[in-house]
């Protein structure tokens, strides 16, 4: 039997010591509750399972040239990450409840927290959350609790998937969730200003937003602060290699999806939610937090800290129910940022902007293709309008070997002709040229 | 101890970015740019590899040490599952592809994995359908509570209370509370399981549901479990099965058959996906027939032609709880594991998990207080109360002493119903030899407690650091290195 | 040891009533049970408090407790220095370690609180 060490003889010896039988060990389960034999196939060997699932993997079309983003990107992943995170000392450990046996994990989390603070220019970070969407939800809960108010305003230029998640999570809570409609691809200043009031717990915005447009939320931060509310900013870490940080804009809580920091797309997960905040909200942040301290001999060491916020101590009064987070993904992100370093990270960030800018210019040369929005600054993703139905156009491009972009009609009523196109450092000038030719051919 | 930031040497880079092949560099408006570079360390690839290899050597993991952390099911994680998850056919698959027109056909392999895992988990639990989306056990709990709320709302009821036992994991009350419920705690009886009479007294129309771990966190199976489910159902409440301890009963009993309405499973526990130092895990949620409509969007369905598709248009659904299909690469590992186990394997898992726990209980019962002496399931809970009274040695001291003996300590001070608790879960993947060594070490520690308690108070001495000052860490938190804003 | 002349709650707060103003603190028993206190969260002056409900929290490394107000009223003053000098709470719970002062809205509530002797008796049944 795979993965079970005891031999039949050992089992017998153990049962003899216990003076019972295997059935005896389960005698506390009433007979009428027992199930019969499970209707599963007989177990198969390691070799067979690898072959069988390998065939399933081949049914996935990963060979398409990928221009789909939407918050989840096809970035290059340096080889050292996989080699390091697959070390059993990291991957087969658990939450570092015993600090003396977990200094590796704890120091890594402390370094990760420090790295996230440097990336976002915020004071403190937690040890990770599940993903960028649940991170927004957790930030909203934190804002509701901190301000004791119940109104949340979110602009529809925030990732629509995250907005749908927030709607689900707040259904049973007594809150007013207001969505403002973007103005030509940017967070809608007029509507936001009209909505922010003394009931407002937080305003939620995203930079670059779902359409790839770059914004500066300093004015919104000032406005919401004047009303004693908070600014929650969701952001894209790769972009922060060059873009103005949420910290510099005055955000109170920063969230985002860390998949771009060395994690594979893996059909949706596991990913990495991150969260950072200001010193003022340090004791309100959800999830694990690692702190640096001294041991009995005066040596530096690390521990889980501020634990009284958490479910295992405060139970129904905890700031969040999170227990397992995405520690190994946070480790991947830490190693990614360490490998890239100050210069490399900035260069990758700039490269994504450059390639997107090139693709935008190239695609605009096609007759019938128009930019969706006015003269906005965009990062590595942009929206074009095509003649005819965008979903149809993207469908035709699949046959030509491209995942050409994301048709926006799925989430926006008035965008039947619009495609959201993402370009990462992995896309080449040649691939962009081929996409342009293919697009020209199908429209 | 040096941090990675301390090792930085200006001018180094661990990865050379690809050369730009586009003609121009875009100049964004200066006001939109950050005014100083992100202060990441500058290191060579070897610097980085050595730093993290050094860190890894400061950890205990299942691969290096026996890790009987109660309620966490730290079993061996097969290496073949890692290989399967890293197959580029899965790893490079963009989750938005199926949302393109005709895109479902681009991801048939991945959709089949989700569909078949759903079928496996249905059979193992007796539930009618699963969502793979919850990204951890606690996330599954929240999803389950949201389903409970949606069910009552659909029936025109507004119930306000969720019941949890006093032995519950902290996530249970926390999940219920953040979903908007008030939480009431049901006491245990003298046998360590939920007190049925007390439960009966707490029943009223406000009870929306009960969350229960079965066997509970003391490793005890409640023989009255069926009556409990019936009682909750009698006020139209729903019963939630916290699957943290499924490893104890897999193949023996199915929560769906008992009468549970909602189940979450921790794939990182029962189905051997790596715990990762605290995640990522996965917490699929299964429901009975009447709750199928409330499961989150999307669900994978099998069409008549044998292809797989995602179903989004589900009127009663609680909506999106994850961006896509959950922690897919974790689900994939669990799928591989269940294929390897098969029906016999599932049964062998629980039998050996329970045998190993009872073996430890038997060997140690004369040496440590055993508050509940009946047969246990996958874990057993001792108390160091006698050692504390006699020699001033606490559960914490025993835990630290075990580290010097080369073992990861059990869960301490939980469940809260046991004083000085030490909660041991050996799992089925450990051998009798390992269990014997562990028991010998535990018995040795009682001798040391008696003869040389100072040695235990000073433990551990074999680790990179000794006991740490947690009070100062919490009083004056240093949680970010040289943060430019913290000063 | 609890002090004479003060009023006590079952959740181990004390109140010293002087005219219309009550000074609120935490008893030595509560503080010993919490262990090393690491954090204290107090309300702001001007906040309303209600008898029997939380007005703040006190945390040790492994526990967190609500601070329940013995009486109802409006907070007039808080012990500003205390959160940064937690040792005062530990060294002088009945004097320098006071938490807040409140202006009472219903002085009759005091009759529901325990006197020192009753509280001492109550403590004998606590573990």
JSON list of C-alpha atoms in Angstrom, two decimals, chain A residues 3 6 10-11 14 17-18 25-26 28 33-35 39-44 50 52 56 59-61 68-69 72 87-94 98 100-105 107 110-111 113-114 118-119 121 123 131 164 168-169 172-173 240 242-244 265-271 283 290-296 302 305 311 315-316 321 325-328 339-342 346-347 350-351 354-355 392 395 410-411 429, chain B residues 1-4 13-15 17 20-21 25-26 32-34 37 39 41 51-52 55-56 58-60 62-63 67 83 89 91 93-94 96 99 101 106-107 109-110 112 116 123 138-139 153 168 170-171 175 177 179 248 252-253 274-280 312 318 320-321 323 325-329 335 339-340 342-344 348 352 355-356 358-359 362 377 400 412 416 429 432-433 466-467 469 473-474 478-479 481 485:
[
{"chain": "A", "resi": 3, "resn": "UNK", "atom": "CA", "xyz": [2.44, 5.88, 1.68]},
{"chain": "A", "resi": 6, "resn": "UNK", "atom": "CA", "xyz": [3.49, -0.24, 8.86]},
{"chain": "A", "resi": 10, "resn": "UNK", "atom": "CA", "xyz": [3.72, -4.49, 12.66]},
{"chain": "A", "resi": 11, "resn": "UNK", "atom": "CA", "xyz": [0.02, -3.78, 12.57]},
{"chain": "A", "resi": 14, "resn": "UNK", "atom": "CA", "xyz": [0.43, -2.95, 17.60]},
{"chain": "A", "resi": 17, "resn": "UNK", "atom": "CA", "xyz": [-0.36, -4.32, 22.47]},
{"chain": "A", "resi": 18, "resn": "UNK", "atom": "CA", "xyz": [-3.74, -2.57, 22.33]},
{"chain": "A", "resi": 25, "resn": "UNK", "atom": "CA", "xyz": [-10.73, 0.56, 17.01]},
{"chain": "A", "resi": 26, "resn": "UNK", "atom": "CA", "xyz": [-13.84, 1.69, 15.15]},
{"chain": "A", "resi": 28, "resn": "UNK", "atom": "CA", "xyz": [-17.42, 3.67, 18.65]},
{"chain": "A", "resi": 33, "resn": "UNK", "atom": "CA", "xyz": [-23.80, 4.81, 10.26]},
{"chain": "A", "resi": 34, "resn": "UNK", "atom": "CA", "xyz": [-21.08, 2.80, 8.50]},
{"chain": "A", "resi": 35, "resn": "UNK", "atom": "CA", "xyz": [-20.73, 3.07, 4.78]},
{"chain": "A", "resi": 39, "resn": "UNK", "atom": "CA", "xyz": [-17.24, 3.08, -5.24]},
{"chain": "A", "resi": 40, "resn": "UNK", "atom": "CA", "xyz": [-13.83, 4.27, -6.33]},
{"chain": "A", "resi": 41, "resn": "UNK", "atom": "CA", "xyz": [-11.47, 2.44, -8.67]},
{"chain": "A", "resi": 42, "resn": "UNK", "atom": "CA", "xyz": [-8.63, 0.38, -7.28]},
{"chain": "A", "resi": 43, "resn": "UNK", "atom": "CA", "xyz": [-5.52, 2.43, -6.60]},
{"chain": "A", "resi": 44, "resn": "UNK", "atom": "CA", "xyz": [-2.97, 2.83, -9.36]},
{"chain": "A", "resi": 50, "resn": "UNK", "atom": "CA", "xyz": [1.72, 10.24, -14.08]},
{"chain": "A", "resi": 52, "resn": "UNK", "atom": "CA", "xyz": [-2.86, 9.27, -17.05]},
{"chain": "A", "resi": 56, "resn": "UNK", "atom": "CA", "xyz": [-5.05, 15.22, -19.49]},
{"chain": "A", "resi": 59, "resn": "UNK", "atom": "CA", "xyz": [-5.68, 18.38, -23.70]},
{"chain": "A", "resi": 60, "resn": "UNK", "atom": "CA", "xyz": [-4.98, 21.93, -22.49]},
{"chain": "A", "resi": 61, "resn": "UNK", "atom": "CA", "xyz": [-3.98, 24.37, -25.22]},
{"chain": "A", "resi": 68, "resn": "UNK", "atom": "CA", "xyz": [-4.80, 37.66, -22.07]},
{"chain": "A", "resi": 69, "resn": "UNK", "atom": "CA", "xyz": [-4.22, 39.42, -18.74]},
{"chain": "A", "resi": 72, "resn": "UNK", "atom": "CA", "xyz": [-3.28, 37.46, -14.22]},
{"chain": "A", "resi": 87, "resn": "UNK", "atom": "CA", "xyz": [12.75, 22.00, -0.73]},
{"chain": "A", "resi": 88, "resn": "UNK", "atom": "CA", "xyz": [10.82, 19.81, 1.70]},
{"chain": "A", "resi": 89, "resn": "UNK", "atom": "CA", "xyz": [12.10, 21.86, 4.65]},
{"chain": "A", "resi": 90, "resn": "UNK", "atom": "CA", "xyz": [9.92, 24.70, 3.34]},
{"chain": "A", "resi": 91, "resn": "UNK", "atom": "CA", "xyz": [7.11, 22.90, 1.54]},
{"chain": "A", "resi": 92, "resn": "UNK", "atom": "CA", "xyz": [6.34, 20.19, 4.12]},
{"chain": "A", "resi": 93, "resn": "UNK", "atom": "CA", "xyz": [6.39, 22.46, 7.17]},
{"chain": "A", "resi": 94, "resn": "UNK", "atom": "CA", "xyz": [3.28, 24.13, 8.53]},
{"chain": "A", "resi": 98, "resn": "UNK", "atom": "CA", "xyz": [6.91, 26.60, 17.23]},
{"chain": "A", "resi": 100, "resn": "UNK", "atom": "CA", "xyz": [12.51, 27.43, 17.34]},
{"chain": "A", "resi": 101, "resn": "UNK", "atom": "CA", "xyz": [11.77, 24.80, 14.64]},
{"chain": "A", "resi": 102, "resn": "UNK", "atom": "CA", "xyz": [10.59, 27.34, 12.08]},
{"chain": "A", "resi": 103, "resn": "UNK", "atom": "CA", "xyz": [13.16, 30.12, 11.89]},
{"chain": "A", "resi": 104, "resn": "UNK", "atom": "CA", "xyz": [13.52, 29.52, 8.14]},
{"chain": "A", "resi": 105, "resn": "UNK", "atom": "CA", "xyz": [9.85, 30.09, 7.41]},
{"chain": "A", "resi": 107, "resn": "UNK", "atom": "CA", "xyz": [12.61, 34.85, 8.65]},
{"chain": "A", "resi": 110, "resn": "UNK", "atom": "CA", "xyz": [9.61, 38.77, 7.80]},
{"chain": "A", "resi": 111, "resn": "UNK", "atom": "CA", "xyz": [11.66, 39.43, 4.68]},
{"chain": "A", "resi": 113, "resn": "UNK", "atom": "CA", "xyz": [6.68, 41.59, 4.72]},
{"chain": "A", "resi": 114, "resn": "UNK", "atom": "CA", "xyz": [9.63, 43.98, 4.44]},
{"chain": "A", "resi": 118, "resn": "UNK", "atom": "CA", "xyz": [9.29, 48.57, 0.13]},
{"chain": "A", "resi": 119, "resn": "UNK", "atom": "CA", "xyz": [7.28, 47.75, -2.98]},
{"chain": "A", "resi": 121, "resn": "UNK", "atom": "CA", "xyz": [5.79, 52.27, 0.40]},
{"chain": "A", "resi": 123, "resn": "UNK", "atom": "CA", "xyz": [4.50, 50.68, 6.90]},
{"chain": "A", "resi": 131, "resn": "UNK", "atom": "CA", "xyz": [-5.64, 36.11, -3.55]},
{"chain": "A", "resi": 164, "resn": "UNK", "atom": "CA", "xyz": [-18.38, 40.22, -7.91]},
{"chain": "A", "resi": 168, "resn": "UNK", "atom": "CA", "xyz": [-21.02, 37.81, -2.58]},
{"chain": "A", "resi": 169, "resn": "UNK", "atom": "CA", "xyz": [-19.11, 38.28, 0.64]},
{"chain": "A", "resi": 172, "resn": "UNK", "atom": "CA", "xyz": [-25.24, 39.04, 4.68]},
{"chain": "A", "resi": 173, "resn": "UNK", "atom": "CA", "xyz": [-23.58, 42.10, 6.15]},
{"chain": "A", "resi": 240, "resn": "UNK", "atom": "CA", "xyz": [5.12, 49.27, -9.06]},
{"chain": "A", "resi": 242, "resn": "UNK", "atom": "CA", "xyz": [8.13, 52.17, -12.07]},
{"chain": "A", "resi": 243, "resn": "UNK", "atom": "CA", "xyz": [4.73, 53.60, -11.09]},
{"chain": "A", "resi": 244, "resn": "UNK", "atom": "CA", "xyz": [3.88, 55.93, -8.24]},
{"chain": "A", "resi": 265, "resn": "UNK", "atom": "CA", "xyz": [-0.84, 30.79, -13.94]},
{"chain": "A", "resi": 266, "resn": "UNK", "atom": "CA", "xyz": [-1.91, 27.23, -12.98]},
{"chain": "A", "resi": 267, "resn": "UNK", "atom": "CA", "xyz": [-5.48, 27.71, -14.16]},
{"chain": "A", "resi": 268, "resn": "UNK", "atom": "CA", "xyz": [-6.32, 30.10, -11.35]},
{"chain": "A", "resi": 269, "resn": "UNK", "atom": "CA", "xyz": [-4.22, 29.18, -8.35]},
{"chain": "A", "resi": 270, "resn": "UNK", "atom": "CA", "xyz": [-2.69, 28.96, -5.92]},
{"chain": "A", "resi": 271, "resn": "UNK", "atom": "CA", "xyz": [-1.95, 32.67, -6.12]},
{"chain": "A", "resi": 283, "resn": "UNK", "atom": "CA", "xyz": [-3.32, 45.88, 15.03]},
{"chain": "A", "resi": 290, "resn": "UNK", "atom": "CA", "xyz": [5.85, 37.85, 11.88]},
{"chain": "A", "resi": 291, "resn": "UNK", "atom": "CA", "xyz": [7.92, 40.04, 14.19]},
{"chain": "A", "resi": 292, "resn": "UNK", "atom": "CA", "xyz": [11.60, 40.25, 15.00]},
{"chain": "A", "resi": 293, "resn": "UNK", "atom": "CA", "xyz": [12.65, 39.78, 18.61]},
{"chain": "A", "resi": 294, "resn": "UNK", "atom": "CA", "xyz": [15.40, 38.32, 20.82]},
{"chain": "A", "resi": 295, "resn": "UNK", "atom": "CA", "xyz": [15.83, 34.85, 22.25]},
{"chain": "A", "resi": 296, "resn": "UNK", "atom": "CA", "xyz": [16.84, 34.06, 25.85]},
{"chain": "A", "resi": 302, "resn": "UNK", "atom": "CA", "xyz": [11.48, 35.70, 14.67]},
{"chain": "A", "resi": 305, "resn": "UNK", "atom": "CA", "xyz": [3.19, 38.20, 16.69]},
{"chain": "A", "resi": 311, "resn": "UNK", "atom": "CA", "xyz": [-9.14, 33.37, 15.24]},
{"chain": "A", "resi": 315, "resn": "UNK", "atom": "CA", "xyz": [-12.50, 33.25, 18.02]},
{"chain": "A", "resi": 316, "resn": "UNK", "atom": "CA", "xyz": [-15.75, 35.03, 17.06]},
{"chain": "A", "resi": 321, "resn": "UNK", "atom": "CA", "xyz": [-11.19, 33.85, 10.05]},
{"chain": "A", "resi": 325, "resn": "UNK", "atom": "CA", "xyz": [-2.72, 31.47, 4.01]},
{"chain": "A", "resi": 326, "resn": "UNK", "atom": "CA", "xyz": [-0.46, 31.23, 0.95]},
{"chain": "A", "resi": 327, "resn": "UNK", "atom": "CA", "xyz": [2.90, 31.03, 2.73]},
{"chain": "A", "resi": 328, "resn": "UNK", "atom": "CA", "xyz": [4.74, 29.06, 0.06]},
{"chain": "A", "resi": 339, "resn": "UNK", "atom": "CA", "xyz": [16.51, 37.58, -7.71]},
{"chain": "A", "resi": 340, "resn": "UNK", "atom": "CA", "xyz": [15.25, 40.54, -9.71]},
{"chain": "A", "resi": 341, "resn": "UNK", "atom": "CA", "xyz": [16.71, 43.00, -7.29]},
{"chain": "A", "resi": 342, "resn": "UNK", "atom": "CA", "xyz": [16.34, 46.74, -7.44]},
{"chain": "A", "resi": 346, "resn": "UNK", "atom": "CA", "xyz": [12.58, 48.14, -12.54]},
{"chain": "A", "resi": 347, "resn": "UNK", "atom": "CA", "xyz": [13.77, 46.92, -15.95]},
{"chain": "A", "resi": 350, "resn": "UNK", "atom": "CA", "xyz": [9.63, 49.20, -17.85]},
{"chain": "A", "resi": 351, "resn": "UNK", "atom": "CA", "xyz": [9.88, 46.44, -20.46]},
{"chain": "A", "resi": 354, "resn": "UNK", "atom": "CA", "xyz": [7.42, 49.44, -23.58]},
{"chain": "A", "resi": 355, "resn": "UNK", "atom": "CA", "xyz": [6.12, 46.31, -25.25]},
{"chain": "A", "resi": 392, "resn": "UNK", "atom": "CA", "xyz": [-16.33, 36.68, -32.16]},
{"chain": "A", "resi": 395, "resn": "UNK", "atom": "CA", "xyz": [-12.74, 33.36, -31.08]},
{"chain": "A", "resi": 410, "resn": "UNK", "atom": "CA", "xyz": [-18.64, 39.67, -20.39]},
{"chain": "A", "resi": 411, "resn": "UNK", "atom": "CA", "xyz": [-18.41, 42.21, -17.57]},
{"chain": "A", "resi": 429, "resn": "UNK", "atom": "CA", "xyz": [8.06, 42.12, -31.35]},
{"chain": "B", "resi": 1, "resn": "UNK", "atom": "CA", "xyz": [21.79, 35.92, 11.36]},
{"chain": "B", "resi": 2, "resn": "UNK", "atom": "CA", "xyz": [21.76, 38.18, 8.34]},
{"chain": "B", "resi": 3, "resn": "UNK", "atom": "CA", "xyz": [18.67, 39.29, 6.47]},
{"chain": "B", "resi": 4, "resn": "UNK", "atom": "CA", "xyz": [18.63, 39.16, 2.71]},
{"chain": "B", "resi": 13, "resn": "UNK", "atom": "CA", "xyz": [21.43, 41.11, -10.21]},
{"chain": "B", "resi": 14, "resn": "UNK", "atom": "CA", "xyz": [20.18, 37.53, -9.89]},
{"chain": "B", "resi": 15, "resn": "UNK", "atom": "CA", "xyz": [18.34, 37.45, -13.22]},
{"chain": "B", "resi": 17, "resn": "UNK", "atom": "CA", "xyz": [16.08, 40.57, -17.93]},
{"chain": "B", "resi": 20, "resn": "UNK", "atom": "CA", "xyz": [14.12, 44.75, -25.34]},
{"chain": "B", "resi": 21, "resn": "UNK", "atom": "CA", "xyz": [13.27, 44.11, -29.01]},
{"chain": "B", "resi": 25, "resn": "UNK", "atom": "CA", "xyz": [10.97, 53.13, -24.68]},
{"chain": "B", "resi": 26, "resn": "UNK", "atom": "CA", "xyz": [7.79, 54.74, -23.44]},
{"chain": "B", "resi": 32, "resn": "UNK", "atom": "CA", "xyz": [2.75, 58.98, -12.46]},
{"chain": "B", "resi": 33, "resn": "UNK", "atom": "CA", "xyz": [6.12, 57.43, -11.60]},
{"chain": "B", "resi": 34, "resn": "UNK", "atom": "CA", "xyz": [7.55, 56.39, -8.25]},
{"chain": "B", "resi": 37, "resn": "UNK", "atom": "CA", "xyz": [13.25, 52.71, -6.77]},
{"chain": "B", "resi": 39, "resn": "UNK", "atom": "CA", "xyz": [14.61, 49.13, -2.26]},
{"chain": "B", "resi": 41, "resn": "UNK", "atom": "CA", "xyz": [18.39, 43.82, -2.34]},
{"chain": "B", "resi": 51, "resn": "UNK", "atom": "CA", "xyz": [20.43, 32.42, 1.51]},
{"chain": "B", "resi": 52, "resn": "UNK", "atom": "CA", "xyz": [17.25, 30.42, 1.09]},
{"chain": "B", "resi": 55, "resn": "UNK", "atom": "CA", "xyz": [16.92, 29.36, 5.79]},
{"chain": "B", "resi": 56, "resn": "UNK", "atom": "CA", "xyz": [15.43, 26.01, 4.81]},
{"chain": "B", "resi": 58, "resn": "UNK", "atom": "CA", "xyz": [16.43, 26.19, 10.03]},
{"chain": "B", "resi": 59, "resn": "UNK", "atom": "CA", "xyz": [13.06, 24.46, 9.56]},
{"chain": "B", "resi": 60, "resn": "UNK", "atom": "CA", "xyz": [11.49, 21.20, 10.62]},
{"chain": "B", "resi": 62, "resn": "UNK", "atom": "CA", "xyz": [7.58, 16.31, 7.43]},
{"chain": "B", "resi": 63, "resn": "UNK", "atom": "CA", "xyz": [10.48, 15.44, 5.11]},
{"chain": "B", "resi": 67, "resn": "UNK", "atom": "CA", "xyz": [5.62, 16.24, 12.93]},
{"chain": "B", "resi": 83, "resn": "UNK", "atom": "CA", "xyz": [5.84, 16.64, -10.69]},
{"chain": "B", "resi": 89, "resn": "UNK", "atom": "CA", "xyz": [0.05, 21.73, -19.62]},
{"chain": "B", "resi": 91, "resn": "UNK", "atom": "CA", "xyz": [1.13, 25.37, -14.95]},
{"chain": "B", "resi": 93, "resn": "UNK", "atom": "CA", "xyz": [-2.80, 27.53, -18.42]},
{"chain": "B", "resi": 94, "resn": "UNK", "atom": "CA", "xyz": [-4.44, 30.96, -18.16]},
{"chain": "B", "resi": 96, "resn": "UNK", "atom": "CA", "xyz": [-9.47, 33.32, -18.29]},
{"chain": "B", "resi": 99, "resn": "UNK", "atom": "CA", "xyz": [-14.27, 32.65, -20.55]},
{"chain": "B", "resi": 101, "resn": "UNK", "atom": "CA", "xyz": [-15.95, 32.16, -26.76]},
{"chain": "B", "resi": 106, "resn": "UNK", "atom": "CA", "xyz": [-8.89, 24.89, -24.80]},
{"chain": "B", "resi": 107, "resn": "UNK", "atom": "CA", "xyz": [-8.93, 23.67, -21.21]},
{"chain": "B", "resi": 109, "resn": "UNK", "atom": "CA", "xyz": [-7.89, 18.50, -19.39]},
{"chain": "B", "resi": 110, "resn": "UNK", "atom": "CA", "xyz": [-8.07, 20.93, -16.48]},
{"chain": "B", "resi": 112, "resn": "UNK", "atom": "CA", "xyz": [-11.82, 17.11, -16.39]},
{"chain": "B", "resi": 116, "resn": "UNK", "atom": "CA", "xyz": [-13.40, 14.00, -11.59]},
{"chain": "B", "resi": 123, "resn": "UNK", "atom": "CA", "xyz": [-18.12, 9.26, -3.22]},
{"chain": "B", "resi": 138, "resn": "UNK", "atom": "CA", "xyz": [-11.41, 28.42, 6.86]},
{"chain": "B", "resi": 139, "resn": "UNK", "atom": "CA", "xyz": [-12.37, 29.75, 3.44]},
{"chain": "B", "resi": 153, "resn": "UNK", "atom": "CA", "xyz": [-32.97, 33.64, 2.95]},
{"chain": "B", "resi": 168, "resn": "UNK", "atom": "CA", "xyz": [-14.11, 23.80, 17.99]},
{"chain": "B", "resi": 170, "resn": "UNK", "atom": "CA", "xyz": [-11.14, 29.01, 16.33]},
{"chain": "B", "resi": 171, "resn": "UNK", "atom": "CA", "xyz": [-11.92, 29.30, 12.65]},
{"chain": "B", "resi": 175, "resn": "UNK", "atom": "CA", "xyz": [-16.16, 32.20, 10.11]},
{"chain": "B", "resi": 177, "resn": "UNK", "atom": "CA", "xyz": [-19.18, 35.80, 12.93]},
{"chain": "B", "resi": 179, "resn": "UNK", "atom": "CA", "xyz": [-20.60, 36.05, 7.79]},
{"chain": "B", "resi": 248, "resn": "UNK", "atom": "CA", "xyz": [-9.89, 9.41, 10.98]},
{"chain": "B", "resi": 252, "resn": "UNK", "atom": "CA", "xyz": [-15.69, 3.96, 7.31]},
{"chain": "B", "resi": 253, "resn": "UNK", "atom": "CA", "xyz": [-18.42, 6.54, 7.55]},
{"chain": "B", "resi": 274, "resn": "UNK", "atom": "CA", "xyz": [2.07, 20.04, 1.12]},
{"chain": "B", "resi": 275, "resn": "UNK", "atom": "CA", "xyz": [1.27, 22.47, 3.94]},
{"chain": "B", "resi": 276, "resn": "UNK", "atom": "CA", "xyz": [3.81, 24.93, 2.55]},
{"chain": "B", "resi": 277, "resn": "UNK", "atom": "CA", "xyz": [4.77, 26.53, 5.87]},
{"chain": "B", "resi": 278, "resn": "UNK", "atom": "CA", "xyz": [1.16, 27.77, 6.21]},
{"chain": "B", "resi": 279, "resn": "UNK", "atom": "CA", "xyz": [-0.50, 27.26, 2.84]},
{"chain": "B", "resi": 280, "resn": "UNK", "atom": "CA", "xyz": [-1.53, 27.22, 0.09]},
{"chain": "B", "resi": 312, "resn": "UNK", "atom": "CA", "xyz": [-22.10, 30.28, -14.67]},
{"chain": "B", "resi": 318, "resn": "UNK", "atom": "CA", "xyz": [-24.07, 32.61, -3.49]},
{"chain": "B", "resi": 320, "resn": "UNK", "atom": "CA", "xyz": [-18.19, 34.34, -6.73]},
{"chain": "B", "resi": 321, "resn": "UNK", "atom": "CA", "xyz": [-16.04, 33.41, -3.75]},
{"chain": "B", "resi": 323, "resn": "UNK", "atom": "CA", "xyz": [-11.58, 34.58, -8.88]},
{"chain": "B", "resi": 325, "resn": "UNK", "atom": "CA", "xyz": [-11.69, 27.59, -9.88]},
{"chain": "B", "resi": 326, "resn": "UNK", "atom": "CA", "xyz": [-9.90, 27.65, -6.53]},
{"chain": "B", "resi": 327, "resn": "UNK", "atom": "CA", "xyz": [-6.33, 26.58, -5.89]},
{"chain": "B", "resi": 328, "resn": "UNK", "atom": "CA", "xyz": [-6.32, 24.37, -8.95]},
{"chain": "B", "resi": 329, "resn": "UNK", "atom": "CA", "xyz": [-2.76, 23.08, -8.61]},
{"chain": "B", "resi": 335, "resn": "UNK", "atom": "CA", "xyz": [-6.75, 14.19, -7.41]},
{"chain": "B", "resi": 339, "resn": "UNK", "atom": "CA", "xyz": [-6.21, 7.95, -7.81]},
{"chain": "B", "resi": 340, "resn": "UNK", "atom": "CA", "xyz": [-3.17, 6.32, -6.23]},
{"chain": "B", "resi": 342, "resn": "UNK", "atom": "CA", "xyz": [-8.11, 3.94, -4.65]},
{"chain": "B", "resi": 343, "resn": "UNK", "atom": "CA", "xyz": [-10.92, 2.50, -2.56]},
{"chain": "B", "resi": 344, "resn": "UNK", "atom": "CA", "xyz": [-8.69, 0.19, -0.53]},
{"chain": "B", "resi": 348, "resn": "UNK", "atom": "CA", "xyz": [-6.12, 1.86, 4.85]},
{"chain": "B", "resi": 352, "resn": "UNK", "atom": "CA", "xyz": [-3.56, 3.16, 10.07]},
{"chain": "B", "resi": 355, "resn": "UNK", "atom": "CA", "xyz": [-4.08, 2.54, 14.86]},
{"chain": "B", "resi": 356, "resn": "UNK", "atom": "CA", "xyz": [-1.04, 4.81, 15.16]},
{"chain": "B", "resi": 358, "resn": "UNK", "atom": "CA", "xyz": [-4.15, 4.55, 19.71]},
{"chain": "B", "resi": 359, "resn": "UNK", "atom": "CA", "xyz": [-0.71, 2.98, 19.85]},
{"chain": "B", "resi": 362, "resn": "UNK", "atom": "CA", "xyz": [-1.51, 3.20, 24.93]},
{"chain": "B", "resi": 377, "resn": "UNK", "atom": "CA", "xyz": [-9.60, 8.14, 16.39]},
{"chain": "B", "resi": 400, "resn": "UNK", "atom": "CA", "xyz": [10.47, 22.43, 23.78]},
{"chain": "B", "resi": 412, "resn": "UNK", "atom": "CA", "xyz": [-0.23, 22.69, 22.59]},
{"chain": "B", "resi": 416, "resn": "UNK", "atom": "CA", "xyz": [-9.18, 24.58, 25.44]},
{"chain": "B", "resi": 429, "resn": "UNK", "atom": "CA", "xyz": [2.35, 7.53, 6.94]},
{"chain": "B", "resi": 432, "resn": "UNK", "atom": "CA", "xyz": [5.94, 1.88, 14.23]},
{"chain": "B", "resi": 433, "resn": "UNK", "atom": "CA", "xyz": [9.67, 2.53, 14.59]},
{"chain": "B", "resi": 466, "resn": "UNK", "atom": "CA", "xyz": [16.39, 29.50, 22.02]},
{"chain": "B", "resi": 467, "resn": "UNK", "atom": "CA", "xyz": [13.02, 30.50, 23.41]},
{"chain": "B", "resi": 469, "resn": "UNK", "atom": "CA", "xyz": [10.64, 36.95, 23.79]},
{"chain": "B", "resi": 473, "resn": "UNK", "atom": "CA", "xyz": [7.58, 41.28, 20.01]},
{"chain": "B", "resi": 474, "resn": "UNK", "atom": "CA", "xyz": [3.91, 42.11, 20.62]},
{"chain": "B", "resi": 478, "resn": "UNK", "atom": "CA", "xyz": [9.22, 45.16, 14.57]},
{"chain": "B", "resi": 479, "resn": "UNK", "atom": "CA", "xyz": [7.50, 43.66, 11.57]},
{"chain": "B", "resi": 481, "resn": "UNK", "atom": "CA", "xyz": [13.05, 45.79, 8.24]},
{"chain": "B", "resi": 485, "resn": "UNK", "atom": "CA", "xyz": [8.51, 55.26, 6.80]}
]
